[in-house]
PDB file of C-alpha atoms in Angstrom:
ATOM      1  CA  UNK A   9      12.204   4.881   5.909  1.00 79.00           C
ATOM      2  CA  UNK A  10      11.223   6.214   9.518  1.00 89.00           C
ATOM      3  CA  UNK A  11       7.814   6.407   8.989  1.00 94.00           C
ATOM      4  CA  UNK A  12       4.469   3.967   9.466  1.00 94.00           C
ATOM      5  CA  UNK A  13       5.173   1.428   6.945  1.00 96.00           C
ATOM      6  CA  UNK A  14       2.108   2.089   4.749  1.00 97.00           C
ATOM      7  CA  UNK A  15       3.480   5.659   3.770  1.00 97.00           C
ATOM      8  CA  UNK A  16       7.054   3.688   3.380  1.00 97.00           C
ATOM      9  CA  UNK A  17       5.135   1.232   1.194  1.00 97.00           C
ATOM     10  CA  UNK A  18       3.771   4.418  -0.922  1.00 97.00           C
ATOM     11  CA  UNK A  19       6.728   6.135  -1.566  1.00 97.00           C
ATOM     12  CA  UNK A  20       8.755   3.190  -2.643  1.00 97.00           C
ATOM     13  CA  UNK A  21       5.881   2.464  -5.160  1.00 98.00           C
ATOM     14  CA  UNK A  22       6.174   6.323  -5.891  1.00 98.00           C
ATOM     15  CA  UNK A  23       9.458   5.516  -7.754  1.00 98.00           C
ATOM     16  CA  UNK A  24       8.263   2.420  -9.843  1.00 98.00           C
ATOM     17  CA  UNK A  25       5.115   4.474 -10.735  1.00 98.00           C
ATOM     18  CA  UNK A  26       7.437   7.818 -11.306  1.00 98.00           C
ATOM     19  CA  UNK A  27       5.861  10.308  -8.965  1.00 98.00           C
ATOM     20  CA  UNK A  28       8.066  10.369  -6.507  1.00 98.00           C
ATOM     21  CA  UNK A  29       7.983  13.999  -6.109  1.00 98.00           C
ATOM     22  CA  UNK A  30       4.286  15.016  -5.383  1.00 98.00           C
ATOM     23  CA  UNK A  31       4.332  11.279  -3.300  1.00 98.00           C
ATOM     24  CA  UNK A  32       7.509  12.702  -0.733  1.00 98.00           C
ATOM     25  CA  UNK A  33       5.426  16.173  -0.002  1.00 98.00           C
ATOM     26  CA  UNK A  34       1.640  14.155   0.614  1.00 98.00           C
ATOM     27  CA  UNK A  35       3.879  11.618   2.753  1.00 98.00           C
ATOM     28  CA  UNK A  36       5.554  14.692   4.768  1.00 98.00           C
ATOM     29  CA  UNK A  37       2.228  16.501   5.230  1.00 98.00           C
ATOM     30  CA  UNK A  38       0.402  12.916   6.272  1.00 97.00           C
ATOM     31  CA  UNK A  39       3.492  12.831   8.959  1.00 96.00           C
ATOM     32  CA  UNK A  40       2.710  16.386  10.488  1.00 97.00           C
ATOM     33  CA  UNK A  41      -0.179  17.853  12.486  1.00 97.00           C
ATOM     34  CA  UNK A  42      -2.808  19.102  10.065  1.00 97.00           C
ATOM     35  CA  UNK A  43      -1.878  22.902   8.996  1.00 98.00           C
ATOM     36  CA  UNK A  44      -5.313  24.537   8.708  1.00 98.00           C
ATOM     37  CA  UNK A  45      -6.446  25.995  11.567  1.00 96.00           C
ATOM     38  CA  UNK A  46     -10.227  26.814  12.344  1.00 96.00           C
ATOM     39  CA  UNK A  47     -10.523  29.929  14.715  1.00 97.00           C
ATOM     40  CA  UNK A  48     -13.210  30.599  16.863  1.00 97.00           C
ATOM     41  CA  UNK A  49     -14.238  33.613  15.349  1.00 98.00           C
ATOM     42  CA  UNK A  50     -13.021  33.324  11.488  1.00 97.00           C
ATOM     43  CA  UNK A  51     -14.219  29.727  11.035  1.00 97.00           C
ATOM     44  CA  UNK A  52     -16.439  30.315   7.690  1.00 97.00           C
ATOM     45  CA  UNK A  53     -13.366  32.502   6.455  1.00 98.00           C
ATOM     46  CA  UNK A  54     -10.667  30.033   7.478  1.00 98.00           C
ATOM     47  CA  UNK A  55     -13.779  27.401   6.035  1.00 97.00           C
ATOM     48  CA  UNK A  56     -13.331  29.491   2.958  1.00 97.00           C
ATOM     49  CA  UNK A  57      -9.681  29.543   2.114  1.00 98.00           C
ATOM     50  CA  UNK A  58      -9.403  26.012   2.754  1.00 98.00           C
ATOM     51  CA  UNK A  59     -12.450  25.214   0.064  1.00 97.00           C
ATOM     52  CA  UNK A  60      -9.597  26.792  -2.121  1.00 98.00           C
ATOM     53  CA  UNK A  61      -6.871  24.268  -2.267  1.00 98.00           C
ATOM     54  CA  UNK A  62      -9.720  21.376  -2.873  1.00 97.00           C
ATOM     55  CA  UNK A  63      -8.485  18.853  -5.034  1.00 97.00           C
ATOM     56  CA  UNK A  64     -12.164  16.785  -6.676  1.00 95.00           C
ATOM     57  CA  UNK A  65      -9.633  13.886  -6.381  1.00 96.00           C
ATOM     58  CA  UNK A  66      -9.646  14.084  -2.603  1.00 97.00           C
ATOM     59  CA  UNK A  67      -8.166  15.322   0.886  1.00 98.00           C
ATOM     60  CA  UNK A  68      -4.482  13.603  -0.198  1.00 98.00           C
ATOM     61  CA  UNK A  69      -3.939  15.278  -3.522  1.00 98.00           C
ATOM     62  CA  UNK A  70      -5.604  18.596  -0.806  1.00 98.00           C
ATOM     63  CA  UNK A  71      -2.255  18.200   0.693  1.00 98.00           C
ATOM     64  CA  UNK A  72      -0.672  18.638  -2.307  1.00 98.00           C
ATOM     65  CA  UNK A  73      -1.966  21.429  -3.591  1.00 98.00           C
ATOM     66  CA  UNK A  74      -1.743  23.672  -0.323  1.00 98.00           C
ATOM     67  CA  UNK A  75       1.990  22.352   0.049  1.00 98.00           C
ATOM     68  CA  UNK A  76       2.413  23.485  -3.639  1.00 98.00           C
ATOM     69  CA  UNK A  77       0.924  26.826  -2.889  1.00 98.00           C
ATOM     70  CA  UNK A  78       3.466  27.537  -0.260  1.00 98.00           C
ATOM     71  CA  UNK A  79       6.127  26.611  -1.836  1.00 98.00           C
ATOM     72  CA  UNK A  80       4.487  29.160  -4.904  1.00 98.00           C
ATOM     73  CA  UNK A  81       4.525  31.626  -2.476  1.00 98.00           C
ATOM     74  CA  UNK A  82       8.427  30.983  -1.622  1.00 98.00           C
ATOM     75  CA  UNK A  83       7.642  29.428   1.896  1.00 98.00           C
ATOM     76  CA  UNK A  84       5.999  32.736   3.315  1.00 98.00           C
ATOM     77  CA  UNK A  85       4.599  32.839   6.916  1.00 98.00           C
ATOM     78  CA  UNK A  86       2.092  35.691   5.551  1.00 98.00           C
ATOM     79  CA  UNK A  87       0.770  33.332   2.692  1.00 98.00           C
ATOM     80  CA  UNK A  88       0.447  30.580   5.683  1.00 98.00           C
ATOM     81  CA  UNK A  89      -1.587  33.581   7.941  1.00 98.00           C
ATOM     82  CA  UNK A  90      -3.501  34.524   4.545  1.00 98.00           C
ATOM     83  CA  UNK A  91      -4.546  30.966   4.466  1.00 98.00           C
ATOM     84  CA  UNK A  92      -5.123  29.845   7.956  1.00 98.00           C
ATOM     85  CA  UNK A  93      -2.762  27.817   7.658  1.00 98.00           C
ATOM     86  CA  UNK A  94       0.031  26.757  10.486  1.00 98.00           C
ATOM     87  CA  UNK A  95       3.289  28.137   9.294  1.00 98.00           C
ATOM     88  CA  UNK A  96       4.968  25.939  12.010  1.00 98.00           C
ATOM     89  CA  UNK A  97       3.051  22.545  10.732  1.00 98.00           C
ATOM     90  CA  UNK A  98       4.358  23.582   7.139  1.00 98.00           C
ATOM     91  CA  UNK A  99       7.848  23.673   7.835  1.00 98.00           C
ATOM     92  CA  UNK A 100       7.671  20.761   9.997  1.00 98.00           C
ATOM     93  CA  UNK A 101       6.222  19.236   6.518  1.00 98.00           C
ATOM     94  CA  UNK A 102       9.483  20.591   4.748  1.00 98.00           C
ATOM     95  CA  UNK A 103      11.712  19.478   6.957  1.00 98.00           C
ATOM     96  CA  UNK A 104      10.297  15.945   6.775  1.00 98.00           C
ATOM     97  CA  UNK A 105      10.535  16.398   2.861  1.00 98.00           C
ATOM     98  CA  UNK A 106      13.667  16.939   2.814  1.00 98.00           C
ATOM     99  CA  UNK A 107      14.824  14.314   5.235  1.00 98.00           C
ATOM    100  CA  UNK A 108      13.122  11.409   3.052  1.00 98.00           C
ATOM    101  CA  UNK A 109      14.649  13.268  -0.135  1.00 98.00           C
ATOM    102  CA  UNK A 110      18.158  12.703   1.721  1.00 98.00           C
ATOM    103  CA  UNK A 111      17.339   9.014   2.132  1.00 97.00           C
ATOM    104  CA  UNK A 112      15.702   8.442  -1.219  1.00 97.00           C
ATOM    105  CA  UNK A 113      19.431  10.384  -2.585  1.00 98.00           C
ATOM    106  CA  UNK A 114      21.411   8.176  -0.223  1.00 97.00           C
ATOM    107  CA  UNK A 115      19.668   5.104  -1.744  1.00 96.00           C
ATOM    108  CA  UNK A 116      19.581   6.291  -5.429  1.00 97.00           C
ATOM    109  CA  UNK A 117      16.240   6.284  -6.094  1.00 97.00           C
ATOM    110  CA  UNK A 118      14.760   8.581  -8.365  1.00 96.00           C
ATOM    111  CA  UNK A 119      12.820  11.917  -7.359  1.00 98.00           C
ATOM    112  CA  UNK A 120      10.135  12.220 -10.625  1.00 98.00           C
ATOM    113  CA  UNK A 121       7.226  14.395 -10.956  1.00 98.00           C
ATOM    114  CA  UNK A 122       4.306  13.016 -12.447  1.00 98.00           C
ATOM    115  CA  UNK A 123       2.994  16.459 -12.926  1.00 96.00           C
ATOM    116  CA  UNK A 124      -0.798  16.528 -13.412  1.00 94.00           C
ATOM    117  CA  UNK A 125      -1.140  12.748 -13.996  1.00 97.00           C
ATOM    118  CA  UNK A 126      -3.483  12.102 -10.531  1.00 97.00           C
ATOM    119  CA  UNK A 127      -4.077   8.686 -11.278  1.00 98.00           C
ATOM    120  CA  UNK A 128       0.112   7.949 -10.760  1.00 98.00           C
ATOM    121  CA  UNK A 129      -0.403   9.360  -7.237  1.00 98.00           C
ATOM    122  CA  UNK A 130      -3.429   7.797  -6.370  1.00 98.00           C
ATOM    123  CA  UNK A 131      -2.017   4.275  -7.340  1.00 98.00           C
ATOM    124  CA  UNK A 132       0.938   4.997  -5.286  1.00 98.00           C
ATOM    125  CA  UNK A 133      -1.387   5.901  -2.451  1.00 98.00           C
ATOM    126  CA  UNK A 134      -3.502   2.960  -3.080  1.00 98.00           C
ATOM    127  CA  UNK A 135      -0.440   0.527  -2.265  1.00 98.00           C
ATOM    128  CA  UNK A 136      -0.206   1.268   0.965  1.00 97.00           C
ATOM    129  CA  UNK A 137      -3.834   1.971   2.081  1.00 97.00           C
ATOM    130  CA  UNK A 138      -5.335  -0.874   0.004  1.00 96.00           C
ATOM    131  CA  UNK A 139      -7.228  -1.997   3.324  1.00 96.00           C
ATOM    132  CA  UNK A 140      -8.269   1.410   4.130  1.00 97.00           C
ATOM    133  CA  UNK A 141     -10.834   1.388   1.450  1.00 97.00           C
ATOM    134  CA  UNK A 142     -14.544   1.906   1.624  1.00 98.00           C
ATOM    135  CA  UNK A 143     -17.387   1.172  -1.178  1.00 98.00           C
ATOM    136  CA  UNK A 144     -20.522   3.602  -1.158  1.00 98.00           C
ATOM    137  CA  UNK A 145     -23.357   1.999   0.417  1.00 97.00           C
ATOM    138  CA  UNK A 146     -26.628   2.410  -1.407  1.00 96.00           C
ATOM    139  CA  UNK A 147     -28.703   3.084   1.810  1.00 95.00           C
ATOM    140  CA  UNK A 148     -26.187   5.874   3.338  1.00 94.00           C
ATOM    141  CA  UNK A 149     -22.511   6.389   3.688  1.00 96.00           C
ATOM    142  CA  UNK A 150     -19.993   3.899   3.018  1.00 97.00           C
ATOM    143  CA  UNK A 151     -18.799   0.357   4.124  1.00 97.00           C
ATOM    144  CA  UNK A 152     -15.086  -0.293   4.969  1.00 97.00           C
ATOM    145  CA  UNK A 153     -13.934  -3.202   2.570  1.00 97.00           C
ATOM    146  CA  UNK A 154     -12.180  -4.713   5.309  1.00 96.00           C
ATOM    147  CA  UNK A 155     -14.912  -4.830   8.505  1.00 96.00           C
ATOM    148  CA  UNK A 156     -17.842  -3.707   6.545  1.00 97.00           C
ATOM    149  CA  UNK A 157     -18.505  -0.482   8.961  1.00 95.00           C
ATOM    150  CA  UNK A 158     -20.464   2.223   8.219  1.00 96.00           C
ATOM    151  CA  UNK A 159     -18.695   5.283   8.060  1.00 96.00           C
ATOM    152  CA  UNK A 160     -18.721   8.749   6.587  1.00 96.00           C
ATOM    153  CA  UNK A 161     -17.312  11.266   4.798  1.00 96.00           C
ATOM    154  CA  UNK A 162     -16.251  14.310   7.262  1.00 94.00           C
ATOM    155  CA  UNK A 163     -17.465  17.428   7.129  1.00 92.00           C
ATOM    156  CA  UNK A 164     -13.820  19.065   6.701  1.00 94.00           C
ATOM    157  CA  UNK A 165     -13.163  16.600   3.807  1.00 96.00           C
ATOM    158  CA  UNK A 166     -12.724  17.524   0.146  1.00 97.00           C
ATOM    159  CA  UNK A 167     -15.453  15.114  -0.747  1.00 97.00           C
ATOM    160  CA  UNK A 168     -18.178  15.804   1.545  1.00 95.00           C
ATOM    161  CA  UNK A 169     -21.373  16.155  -0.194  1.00 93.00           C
ATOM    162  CA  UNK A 170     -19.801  14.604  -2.659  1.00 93.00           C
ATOM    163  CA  UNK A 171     -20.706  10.793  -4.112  1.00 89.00           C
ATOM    164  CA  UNK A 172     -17.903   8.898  -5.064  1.00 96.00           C
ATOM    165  CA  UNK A 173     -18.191   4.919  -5.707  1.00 97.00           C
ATOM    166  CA  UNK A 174     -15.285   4.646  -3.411  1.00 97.00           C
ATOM    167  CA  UNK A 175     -13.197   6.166  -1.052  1.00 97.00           C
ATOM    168  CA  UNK A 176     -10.090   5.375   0.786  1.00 97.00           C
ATOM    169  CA  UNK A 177      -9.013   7.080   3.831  1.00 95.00           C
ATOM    170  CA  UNK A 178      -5.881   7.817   5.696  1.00 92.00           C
ATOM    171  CA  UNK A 179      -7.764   7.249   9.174  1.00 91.00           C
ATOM    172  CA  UNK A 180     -11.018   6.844  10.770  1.00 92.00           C
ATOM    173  CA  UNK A 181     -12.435   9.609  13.141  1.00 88.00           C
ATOM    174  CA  UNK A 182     -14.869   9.452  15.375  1.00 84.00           C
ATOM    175  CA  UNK A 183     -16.821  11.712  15.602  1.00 75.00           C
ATOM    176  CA  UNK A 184     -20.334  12.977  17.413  1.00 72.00           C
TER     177      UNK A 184
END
């Protein structure tokens, strides 16, 4: 696949764990810029709307749900401005999709939907980012498994002010 090899790593795991189908849209929105967009003077609104596609699961299965909401909406560029969400960032996303579905088809591998069963997904993630994993610290924050950093939840994140046991994270940000 033409992508960093741990999203390669999850969606080929994707098929063996039959989820194939939520794992190719989380994969094309982890390839894009983000979509939501924060402005200046609508930031607790656009703060708002965002809080709405939160997944308890986490900022992945996020993805998810606002790609799942546009495609609800038929892939409207209102819905996207509704949601503060960039409509060009989306399509980008769907484009991407449907690029790895052409491979996956080319390949015959199977395109399955897990439907609600999160803990498919989250395996699937979980092969790839095994070393981007992070155990809560009892003092504060968390420690990366791997170099036993400190680091955080951020603020944007579907699990701030939240207390998992662990975490695992797409990529570190640093942040002030």
């Amino acid at each position: 696949f033409p992508l960093e090899p741990q999203l390669s790593k999850i969606l080929i795991t994707s098929v063996e764990l039959a989820c194939t189908d939520e794992i190719l849209t989380i994969v094309a929105m982890l390839s894009v810029e983000t979509p939501f967009y924060r402005p200046k003077d609508k930031q607790a609104q656009a703060d708002m709307k965002k809080a709405k596609f939160f997944q308890v699961e986490g900022d992945h299965l996020t993805l998810l749900a606002v790609y799942e909401g546009w495609k609800n909406a038929k892939f409207s560029n209102p819905w996207c401005f509704e949601n503060f969400l960039q409509a060009r960032a989306m399509k980008r996303a769907q484009d991407v999709r449907k690029q790895l579905v052409a491979i996956l088809d080319r390949y015959k591998m199977d395109i399955l939907s897990a439907g609600r069963n999160f803990k498919k997904i989250q395996q699937a993630i979980c092969s790839g980012y095994f070393t981007n994993v992070a155990k809560k610290d009892p003092q504060e924050g968390f420690k990366t498994i791997v170099d036993n950093n400190l680091v955080y939840i951020h603020p944007s994140s579907a699990l701030f002010n939240k207390s998992p046991e662990w975490v695992l994270y797409h990529e570190l940000v640093m942040t002030t």
